[in-house]
Short mmCIF file of C-alpha atoms in Angstrom, two decimals:
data_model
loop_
_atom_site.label_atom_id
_atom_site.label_comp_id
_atom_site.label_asym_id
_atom_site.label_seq_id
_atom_site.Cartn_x
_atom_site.Cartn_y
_atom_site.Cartn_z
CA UNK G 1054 75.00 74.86 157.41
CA UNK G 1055 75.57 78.25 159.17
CA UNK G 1056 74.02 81.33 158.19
CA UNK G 1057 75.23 84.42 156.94
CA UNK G 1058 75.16 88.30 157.10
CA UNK G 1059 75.67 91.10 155.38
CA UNK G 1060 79.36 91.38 156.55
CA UNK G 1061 80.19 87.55 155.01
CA UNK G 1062 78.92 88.25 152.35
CA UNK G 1063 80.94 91.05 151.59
CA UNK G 1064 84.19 89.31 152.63
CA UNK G 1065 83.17 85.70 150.82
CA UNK G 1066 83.06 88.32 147.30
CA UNK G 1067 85.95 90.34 148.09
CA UNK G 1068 87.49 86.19 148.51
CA UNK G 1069 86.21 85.42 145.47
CA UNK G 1070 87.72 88.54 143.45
CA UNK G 1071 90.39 88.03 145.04
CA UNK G 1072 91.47 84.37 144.43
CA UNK G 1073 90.24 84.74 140.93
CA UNK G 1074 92.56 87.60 139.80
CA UNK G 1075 94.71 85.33 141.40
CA UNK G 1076 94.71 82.25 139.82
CA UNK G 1077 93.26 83.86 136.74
CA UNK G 1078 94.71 86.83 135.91
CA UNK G 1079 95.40 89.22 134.19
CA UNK G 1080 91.45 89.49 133.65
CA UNK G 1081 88.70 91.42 133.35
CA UNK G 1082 86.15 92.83 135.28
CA UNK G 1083 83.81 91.25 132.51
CA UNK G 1084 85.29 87.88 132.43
CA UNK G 1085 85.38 88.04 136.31
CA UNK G 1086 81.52 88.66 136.32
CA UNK G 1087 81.43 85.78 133.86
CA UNK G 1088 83.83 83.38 136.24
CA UNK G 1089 82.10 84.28 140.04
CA UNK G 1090 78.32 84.97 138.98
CA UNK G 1091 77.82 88.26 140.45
CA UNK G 1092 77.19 91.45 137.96
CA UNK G 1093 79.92 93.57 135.87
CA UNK G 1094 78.95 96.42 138.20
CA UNK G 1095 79.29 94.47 141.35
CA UNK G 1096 82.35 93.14 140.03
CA UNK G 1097 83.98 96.82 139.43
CA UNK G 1098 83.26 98.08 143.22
CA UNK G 1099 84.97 94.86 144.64
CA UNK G 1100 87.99 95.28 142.60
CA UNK G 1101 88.14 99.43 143.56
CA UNK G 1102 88.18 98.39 147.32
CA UNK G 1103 90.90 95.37 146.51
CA UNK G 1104 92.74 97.97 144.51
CA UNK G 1105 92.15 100.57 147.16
CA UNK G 1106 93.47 98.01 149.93
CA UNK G 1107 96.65 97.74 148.13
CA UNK G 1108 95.60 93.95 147.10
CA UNK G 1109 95.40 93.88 143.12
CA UNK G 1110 96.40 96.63 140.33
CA UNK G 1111 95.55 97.71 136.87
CA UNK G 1112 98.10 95.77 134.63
CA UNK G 1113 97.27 96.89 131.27
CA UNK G 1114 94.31 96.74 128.52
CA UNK G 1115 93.31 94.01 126.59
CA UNK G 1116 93.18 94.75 122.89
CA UNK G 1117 91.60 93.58 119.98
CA UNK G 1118 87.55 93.24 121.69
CA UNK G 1119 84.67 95.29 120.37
CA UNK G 1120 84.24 99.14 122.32
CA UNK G 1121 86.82 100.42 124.03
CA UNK G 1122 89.94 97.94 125.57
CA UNK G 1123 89.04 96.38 128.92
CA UNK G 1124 91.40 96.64 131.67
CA UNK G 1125 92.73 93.80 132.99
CA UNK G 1126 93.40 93.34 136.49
CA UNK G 1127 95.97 91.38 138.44
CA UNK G 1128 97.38 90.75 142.29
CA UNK G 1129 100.13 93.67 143.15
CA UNK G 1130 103.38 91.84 143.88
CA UNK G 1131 103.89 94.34 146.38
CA UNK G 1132 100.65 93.98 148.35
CA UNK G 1133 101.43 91.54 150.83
CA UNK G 1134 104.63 88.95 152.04
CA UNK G 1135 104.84 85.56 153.79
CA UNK G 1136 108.07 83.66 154.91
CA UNK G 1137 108.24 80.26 154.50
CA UNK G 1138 110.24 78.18 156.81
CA UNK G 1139 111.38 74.33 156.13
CA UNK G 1140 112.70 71.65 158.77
CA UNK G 1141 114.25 68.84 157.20
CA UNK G 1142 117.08 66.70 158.36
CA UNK G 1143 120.10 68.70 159.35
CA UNK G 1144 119.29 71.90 157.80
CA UNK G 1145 116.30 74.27 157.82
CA UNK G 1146 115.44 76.24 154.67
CA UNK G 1147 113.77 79.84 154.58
CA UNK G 1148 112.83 81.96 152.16
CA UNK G 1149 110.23 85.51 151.55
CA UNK G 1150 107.78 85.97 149.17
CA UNK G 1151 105.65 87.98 147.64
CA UNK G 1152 102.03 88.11 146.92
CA UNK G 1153 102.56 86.62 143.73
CA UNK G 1154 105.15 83.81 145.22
CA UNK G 1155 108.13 85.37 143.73
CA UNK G 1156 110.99 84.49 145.90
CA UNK G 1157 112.33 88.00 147.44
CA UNK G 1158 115.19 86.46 149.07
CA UNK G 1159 116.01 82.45 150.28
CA UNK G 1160 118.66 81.25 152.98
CA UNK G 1161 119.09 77.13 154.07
CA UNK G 1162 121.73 76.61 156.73
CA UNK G 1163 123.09 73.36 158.72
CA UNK G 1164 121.45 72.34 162.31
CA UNK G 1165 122.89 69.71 164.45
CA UNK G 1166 121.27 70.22 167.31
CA UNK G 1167 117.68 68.41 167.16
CA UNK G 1168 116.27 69.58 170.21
CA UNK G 1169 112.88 71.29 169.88
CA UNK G 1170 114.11 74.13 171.50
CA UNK G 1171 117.07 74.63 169.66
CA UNK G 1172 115.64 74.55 166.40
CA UNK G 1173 113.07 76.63 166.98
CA UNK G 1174 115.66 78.78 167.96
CA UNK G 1175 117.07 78.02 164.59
CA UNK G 1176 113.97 78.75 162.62
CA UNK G 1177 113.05 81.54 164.55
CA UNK G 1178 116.15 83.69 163.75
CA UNK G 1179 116.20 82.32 160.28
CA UNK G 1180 112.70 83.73 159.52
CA UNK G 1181 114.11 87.34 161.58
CA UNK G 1182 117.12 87.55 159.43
CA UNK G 1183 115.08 86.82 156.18
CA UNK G 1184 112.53 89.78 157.08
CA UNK G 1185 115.56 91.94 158.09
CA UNK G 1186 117.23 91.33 154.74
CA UNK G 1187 113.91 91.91 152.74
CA UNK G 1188 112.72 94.95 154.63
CA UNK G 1189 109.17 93.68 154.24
CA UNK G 1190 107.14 96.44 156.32
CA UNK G 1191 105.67 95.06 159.70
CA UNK G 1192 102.01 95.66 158.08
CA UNK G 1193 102.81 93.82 154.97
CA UNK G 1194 103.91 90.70 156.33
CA UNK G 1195 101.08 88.17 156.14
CA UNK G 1196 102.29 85.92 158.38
CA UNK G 1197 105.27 82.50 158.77
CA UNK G 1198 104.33 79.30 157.14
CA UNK G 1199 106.29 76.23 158.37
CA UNK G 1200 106.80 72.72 157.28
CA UNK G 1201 107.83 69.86 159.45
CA UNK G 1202 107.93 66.09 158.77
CA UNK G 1203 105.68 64.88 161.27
CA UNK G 1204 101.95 64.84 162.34
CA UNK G 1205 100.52 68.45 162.50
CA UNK G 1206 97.79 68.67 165.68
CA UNK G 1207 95.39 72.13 165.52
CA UNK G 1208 99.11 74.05 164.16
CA UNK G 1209 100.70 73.81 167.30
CA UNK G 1210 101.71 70.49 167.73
CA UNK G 1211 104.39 68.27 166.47
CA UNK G 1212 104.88 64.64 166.29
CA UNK G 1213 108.37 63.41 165.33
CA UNK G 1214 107.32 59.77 164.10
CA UNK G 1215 111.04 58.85 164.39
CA UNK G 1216 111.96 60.21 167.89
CA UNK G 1217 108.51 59.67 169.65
CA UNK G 1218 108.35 59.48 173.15
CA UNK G 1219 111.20 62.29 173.74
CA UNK G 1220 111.04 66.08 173.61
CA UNK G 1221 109.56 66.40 170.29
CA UNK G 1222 106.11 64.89 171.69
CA UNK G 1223 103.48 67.20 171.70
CA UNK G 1224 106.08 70.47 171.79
CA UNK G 1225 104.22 73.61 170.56
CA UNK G 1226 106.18 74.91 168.02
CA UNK G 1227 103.91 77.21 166.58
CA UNK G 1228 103.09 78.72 169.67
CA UNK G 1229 107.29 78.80 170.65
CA UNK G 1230 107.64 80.12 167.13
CA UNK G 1231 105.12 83.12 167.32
CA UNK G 1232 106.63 84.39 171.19
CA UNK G 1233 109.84 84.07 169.40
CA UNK G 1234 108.99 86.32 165.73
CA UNK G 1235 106.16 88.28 166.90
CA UNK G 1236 104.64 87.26 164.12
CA UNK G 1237 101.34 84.64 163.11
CA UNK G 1238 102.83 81.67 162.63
CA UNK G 1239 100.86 78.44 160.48
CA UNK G 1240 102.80 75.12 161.42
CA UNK G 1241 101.84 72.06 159.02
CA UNK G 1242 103.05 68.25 157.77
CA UNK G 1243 105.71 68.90 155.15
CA UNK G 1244 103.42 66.66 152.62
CA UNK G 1245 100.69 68.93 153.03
CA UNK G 1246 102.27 71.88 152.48
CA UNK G 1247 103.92 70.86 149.59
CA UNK G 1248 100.36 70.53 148.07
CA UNK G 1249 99.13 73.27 149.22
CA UNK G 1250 102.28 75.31 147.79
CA UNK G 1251 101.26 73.18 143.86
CA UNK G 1252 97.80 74.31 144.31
CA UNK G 1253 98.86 77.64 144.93
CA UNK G 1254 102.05 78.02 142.17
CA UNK G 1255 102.16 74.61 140.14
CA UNK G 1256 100.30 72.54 138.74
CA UNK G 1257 97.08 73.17 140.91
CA UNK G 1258 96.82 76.28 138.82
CA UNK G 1259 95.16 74.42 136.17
CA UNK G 1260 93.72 71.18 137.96
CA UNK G 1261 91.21 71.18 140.70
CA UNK G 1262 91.73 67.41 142.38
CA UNK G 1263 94.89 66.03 142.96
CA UNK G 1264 97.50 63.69 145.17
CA UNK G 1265 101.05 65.15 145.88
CA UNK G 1266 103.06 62.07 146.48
CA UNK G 1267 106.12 64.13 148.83
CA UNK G 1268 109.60 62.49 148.95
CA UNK G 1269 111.56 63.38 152.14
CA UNK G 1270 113.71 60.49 153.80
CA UNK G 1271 110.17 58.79 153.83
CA UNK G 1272 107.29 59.34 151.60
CA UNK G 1273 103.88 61.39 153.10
CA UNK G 1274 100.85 62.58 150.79
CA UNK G 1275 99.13 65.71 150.56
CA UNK G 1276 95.53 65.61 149.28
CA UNK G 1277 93.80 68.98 146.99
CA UNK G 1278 90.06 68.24 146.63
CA UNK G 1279 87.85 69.93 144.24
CA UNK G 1280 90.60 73.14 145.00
CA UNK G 1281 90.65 72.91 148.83
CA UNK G 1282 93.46 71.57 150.61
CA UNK G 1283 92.35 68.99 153.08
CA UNK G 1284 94.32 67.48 156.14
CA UNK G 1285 91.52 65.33 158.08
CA UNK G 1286 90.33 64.91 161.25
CA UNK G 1287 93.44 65.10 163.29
CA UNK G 1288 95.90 65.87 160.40
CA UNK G 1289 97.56 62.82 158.94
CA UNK G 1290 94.79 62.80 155.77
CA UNK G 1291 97.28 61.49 152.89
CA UNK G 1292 99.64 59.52 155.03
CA UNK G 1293 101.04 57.62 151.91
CA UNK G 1294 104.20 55.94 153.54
CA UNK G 1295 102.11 53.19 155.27
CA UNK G 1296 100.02 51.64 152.69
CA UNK G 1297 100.92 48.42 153.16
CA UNK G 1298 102.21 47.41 149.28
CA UNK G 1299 104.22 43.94 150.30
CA UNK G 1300 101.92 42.08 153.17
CA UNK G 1301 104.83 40.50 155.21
CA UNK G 1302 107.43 42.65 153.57
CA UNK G 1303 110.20 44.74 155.45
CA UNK G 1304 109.60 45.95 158.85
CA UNK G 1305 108.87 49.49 159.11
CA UNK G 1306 109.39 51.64 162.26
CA UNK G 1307 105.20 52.06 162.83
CA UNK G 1308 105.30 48.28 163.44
CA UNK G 1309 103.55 47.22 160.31
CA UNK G 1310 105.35 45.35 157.76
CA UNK G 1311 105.82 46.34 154.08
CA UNK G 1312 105.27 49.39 153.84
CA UNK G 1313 105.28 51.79 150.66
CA UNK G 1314 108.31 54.08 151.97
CA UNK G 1315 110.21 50.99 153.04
CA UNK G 1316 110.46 50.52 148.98
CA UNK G 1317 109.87 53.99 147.59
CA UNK G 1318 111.70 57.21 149.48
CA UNK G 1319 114.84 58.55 149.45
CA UNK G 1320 116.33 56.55 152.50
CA UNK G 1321 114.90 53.13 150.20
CA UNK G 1322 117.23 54.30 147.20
CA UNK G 1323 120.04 55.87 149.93
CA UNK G 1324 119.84 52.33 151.65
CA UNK G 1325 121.44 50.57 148.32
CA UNK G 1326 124.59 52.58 148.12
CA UNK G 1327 125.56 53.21 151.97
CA UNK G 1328 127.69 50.70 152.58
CA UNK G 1329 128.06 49.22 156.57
CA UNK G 1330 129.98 52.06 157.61
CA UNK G 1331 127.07 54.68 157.09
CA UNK G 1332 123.01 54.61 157.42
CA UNK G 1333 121.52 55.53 154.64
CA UNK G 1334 120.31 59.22 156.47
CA UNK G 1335 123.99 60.13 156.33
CA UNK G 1336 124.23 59.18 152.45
CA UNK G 1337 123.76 63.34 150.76
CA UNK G 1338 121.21 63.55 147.87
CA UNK G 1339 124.09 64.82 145.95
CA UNK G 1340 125.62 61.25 146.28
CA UNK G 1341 122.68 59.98 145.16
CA UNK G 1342 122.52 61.71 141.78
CA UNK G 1343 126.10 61.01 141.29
CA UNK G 1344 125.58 57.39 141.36
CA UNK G 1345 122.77 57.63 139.24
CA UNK G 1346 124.28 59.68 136.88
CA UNK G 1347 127.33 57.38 136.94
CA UNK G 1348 124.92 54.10 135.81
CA UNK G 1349 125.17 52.68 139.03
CA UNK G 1350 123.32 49.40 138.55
CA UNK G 1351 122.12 49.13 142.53
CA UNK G 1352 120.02 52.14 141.70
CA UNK G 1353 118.82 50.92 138.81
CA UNK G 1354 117.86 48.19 140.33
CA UNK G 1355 116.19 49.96 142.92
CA UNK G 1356 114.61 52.01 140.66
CA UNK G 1357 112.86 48.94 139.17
CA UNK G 1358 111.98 47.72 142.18
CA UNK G 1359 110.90 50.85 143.58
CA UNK G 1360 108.12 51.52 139.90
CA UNK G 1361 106.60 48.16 140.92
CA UNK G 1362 105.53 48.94 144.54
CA UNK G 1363 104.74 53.15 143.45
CA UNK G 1364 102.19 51.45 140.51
CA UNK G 1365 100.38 49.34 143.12
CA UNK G 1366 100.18 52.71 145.26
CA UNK G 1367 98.93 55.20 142.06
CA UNK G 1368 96.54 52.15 141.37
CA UNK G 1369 94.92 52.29 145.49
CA UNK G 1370 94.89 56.36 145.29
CA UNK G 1371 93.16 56.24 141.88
CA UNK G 1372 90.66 53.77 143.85
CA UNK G 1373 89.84 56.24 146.70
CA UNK G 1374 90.11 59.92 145.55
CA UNK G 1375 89.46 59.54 141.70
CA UNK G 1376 92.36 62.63 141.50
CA UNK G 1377 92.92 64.37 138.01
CA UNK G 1378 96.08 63.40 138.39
CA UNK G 1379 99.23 62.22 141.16
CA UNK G 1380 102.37 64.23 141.43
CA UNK G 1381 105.58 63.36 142.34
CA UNK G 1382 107.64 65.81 144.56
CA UNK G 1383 110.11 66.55 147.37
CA UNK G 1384 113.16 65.85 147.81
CA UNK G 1385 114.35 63.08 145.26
CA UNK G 1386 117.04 64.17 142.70
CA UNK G 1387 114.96 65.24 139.28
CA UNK G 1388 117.14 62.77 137.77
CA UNK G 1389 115.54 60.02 139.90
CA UNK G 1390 111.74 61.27 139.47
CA UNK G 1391 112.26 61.63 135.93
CA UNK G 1392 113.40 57.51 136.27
CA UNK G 1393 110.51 56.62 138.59
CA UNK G 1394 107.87 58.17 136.48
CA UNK G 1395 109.51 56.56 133.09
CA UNK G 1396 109.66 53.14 135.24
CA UNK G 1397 106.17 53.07 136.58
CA UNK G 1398 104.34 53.28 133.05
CA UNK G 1399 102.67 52.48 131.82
CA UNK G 1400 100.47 52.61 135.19
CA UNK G 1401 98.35 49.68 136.11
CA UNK G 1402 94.85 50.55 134.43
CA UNK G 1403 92.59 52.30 135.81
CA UNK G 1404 88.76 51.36 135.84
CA UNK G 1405 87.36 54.91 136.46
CA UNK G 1406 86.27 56.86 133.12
CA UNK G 1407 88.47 59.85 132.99
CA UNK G 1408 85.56 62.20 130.84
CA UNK G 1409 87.91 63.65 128.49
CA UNK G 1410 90.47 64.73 131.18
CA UNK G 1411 93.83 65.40 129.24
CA UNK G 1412 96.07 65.53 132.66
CA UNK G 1413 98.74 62.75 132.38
CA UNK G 1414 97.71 59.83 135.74
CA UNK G 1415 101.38 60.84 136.99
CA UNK G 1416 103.26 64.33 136.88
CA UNK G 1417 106.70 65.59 138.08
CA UNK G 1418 105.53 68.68 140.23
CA UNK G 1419 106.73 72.17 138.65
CA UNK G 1420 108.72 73.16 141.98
CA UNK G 1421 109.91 69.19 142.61
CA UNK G 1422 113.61 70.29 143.44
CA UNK G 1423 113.11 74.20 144.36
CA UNK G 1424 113.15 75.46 147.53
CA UNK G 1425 111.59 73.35 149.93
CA UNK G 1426 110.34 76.45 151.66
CA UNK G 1427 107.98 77.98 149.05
CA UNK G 1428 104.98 75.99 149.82
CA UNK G 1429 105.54 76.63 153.71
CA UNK G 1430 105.67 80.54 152.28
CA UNK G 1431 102.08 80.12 150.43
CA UNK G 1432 100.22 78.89 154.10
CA UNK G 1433 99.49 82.48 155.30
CA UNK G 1434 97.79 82.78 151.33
CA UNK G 1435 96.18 79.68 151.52
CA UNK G 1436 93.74 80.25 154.55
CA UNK G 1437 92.34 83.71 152.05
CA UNK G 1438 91.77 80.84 149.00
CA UNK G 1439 90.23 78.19 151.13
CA UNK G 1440 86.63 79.59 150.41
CA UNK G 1441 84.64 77.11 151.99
CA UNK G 1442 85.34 76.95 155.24
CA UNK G 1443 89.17 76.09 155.62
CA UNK G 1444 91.00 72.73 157.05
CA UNK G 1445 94.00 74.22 157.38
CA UNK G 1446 95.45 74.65 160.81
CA UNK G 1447 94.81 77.19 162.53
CA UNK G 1448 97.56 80.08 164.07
CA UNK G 1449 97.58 80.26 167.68
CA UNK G 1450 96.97 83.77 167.48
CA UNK G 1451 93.71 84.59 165.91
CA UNK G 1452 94.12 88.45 165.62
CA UNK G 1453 96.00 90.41 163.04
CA UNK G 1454 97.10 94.09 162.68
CA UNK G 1455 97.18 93.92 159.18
CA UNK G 1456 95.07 95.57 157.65
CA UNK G 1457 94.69 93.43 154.25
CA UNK G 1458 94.06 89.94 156.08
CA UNK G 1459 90.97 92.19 158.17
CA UNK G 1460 89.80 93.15 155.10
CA UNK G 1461 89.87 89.61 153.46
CA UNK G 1462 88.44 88.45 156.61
CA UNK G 1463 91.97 86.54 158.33
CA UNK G 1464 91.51 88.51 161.22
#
């Protein structure tokens, strides 16, 4: 345990305020004393200096209580702006937004140049044209989130589990990406993010443990515990794809055999329908969803196959993290998560008590097919509602000229 001064203090309650107008709101200052522990008047002099700093605003007053009506507070849209940036295969995704995470403007073009160079290139003048269009001012912008399928090391470096060994290895994209925006720039595994971007604007909102299950060509997991997001030691906390569900199953590119994402991902369900004259990367998600659509019975039958091996998986997670519940999301077809969750239950039972909780064992997350980029967007928030002590990556740049993050303490 470290100690603390006056200063921390200060910041850890302006946090607190902060995150619970967030999440909360609109409230008031009374229900706020009532929610942090600290006193209605301590309560009002936070809020004046968040209000003051541009961060939260007087929405309205809440009628019908005894006395006069309370006013309730709330985050200003307008008080601060992250872009969130998303590398996926062939195309990277971008999109601002504000305080609040309402999307101020999106963009996703086609890459086919790989290199780490060149798509940092790519992301880098994605992210300038977004804040161009936008006209987010310099001292509003809270900084670039990023997500990128591969292992995340301290925020700078990437580990393409496909192409290891070439460029990719240990290339410091966050670091390329800040000389390249001028801007603080959070890089982090796309499964993570996409947890972190629930907690934020989903389904976290109203549970305080749970998986995210992330489809992509593979499948990765992102872990919220007791609210915080957590990556582990060296950033591959949640790695779902290689639970081994089939001992002596298919052979999966980290060596081991039988693998969950050799059964359950996107490339499992592309794999049935490809042909020989494709792989099943080059099969388009739209195909996908035609064919399911269409009553293709491969995909039904992968879909069958795919419940038996994802129960076995909810079952082992259940086992270690006692969650309030597992989400699917990512890039699967709704039409196909919709199947998977109706194929997988009922769920293999579950031993631990559940006190009451009324959160279904398995959810469809609320942004499952929306713009990969908006939990990328929510990184720069995150680090403000990690309040004890974040795990999130780190920028490479620890200082900040704007003047909200100093007074939250992101500085």
């Amino acid at each position: 345990m470290s100690g603390t001064n006056l200063l921390q203090t200060r910041i850890s309650n302006r946090r607190a305020v902060f995150n619970a107008v967030r999440s909360k709101g609109p409230i008031t200052r009374a229900e706020l004393a009532q929610v942090i522990g600290l006193t209605v008047p301590a309560i009002s002099n936070i809020a004046s200096e968040l209000e003051e700093a541009g961060l939260i605003r007087q929405e309205g007053k809440r009628a019908g209580l005894r006395g006069q009506p309370a006013v309730e507070l709330s985050l200003d849209p307008k008080g601060g702006y992250s872009i969130g940036l998303s590398l996926a295969y062939r195309q990277v995704s971008g999109v601002v937004v504000d305080l609040t995470g309402e999307v101020i403007r999106s963009e996703t073009i086609e890459i086919s140049e790989r290199g780490p160079q060149a798509t940092a290139d790519a992301l880098a003048n994605l992210a300038k044209r977004l804040i161009a269009a936008s006209q987010v001012p310099a001292d509003k912008l809270w900084g670039v989130g990023c997500s990128v399928p591969g292992t995340v090391e301290n925020g700078t470096f990437w580990y393409d589990k496909v192409q290891e060994g070439d460029d990719w290895t240990r290339f410091h994209l966050a670091e390329t990406l800040e000389m390249l925006t001028g801007t603080r720039v959070y890089v982090e595994n796309d499964a993570t993010v996409a947890a972190i971007g629930e907690r934020l604007y989903g389904i976290g909102r109203h549970t305080r443990s749970f998986f995210y299950m992330h489809f992509n060509l593979g499948i990765g997991g992102g872990l919220v515990l007791d609210g915080l997001s957590y990556r582990g030691a060296f950033g591959g906390a949640g790695e779902i794809g290689h639970m081994i569900v089939k001992p002596g199953g298919r052979l999966c590119a980290c060596g081991s055999r039988g693998c969950l994402e050799q059964y359950v991902s996107l490339y499992a369900a592309a794999e049935t329908i490809c042909g020989p004259e494709r792989t099943p990367d080059e099969v388009p998600s739209e195909e996908v969803t035609s064919a399911l659509r269409n009553g293709d019975p491969r995909l039904a039958a992968w879909v069958a196959e795919a419940a038996q091996y994802l129960r076995i998986a909810i079952r082992n997670i259940e086992a270690l993290f006692d969650p309030d519940t597992i989400i699917l999301g990512g890039g699967l077809p709704q039409q196909l998560f919709d199947d998977l969750i109706a194929a997988a239950n009922p769920l293999l039972p579950n031993l631990i008590h559940r006190h009451g909780n009324t959160q279904p064992r398995l959810m469809c997350a609320e942004h499952a097919s929306q713009l990969p980029a908006l939990g990328a967007a929510a990184l720069p928030i995150a680090l403000v509602t990690q309040m004890h002590g974040t795990t999130l990556a780190q920028p490479i740049d620890g200082s900040s000229g704007n003047a909200a993050l100093a007074f939250l303490g992101i500085c």
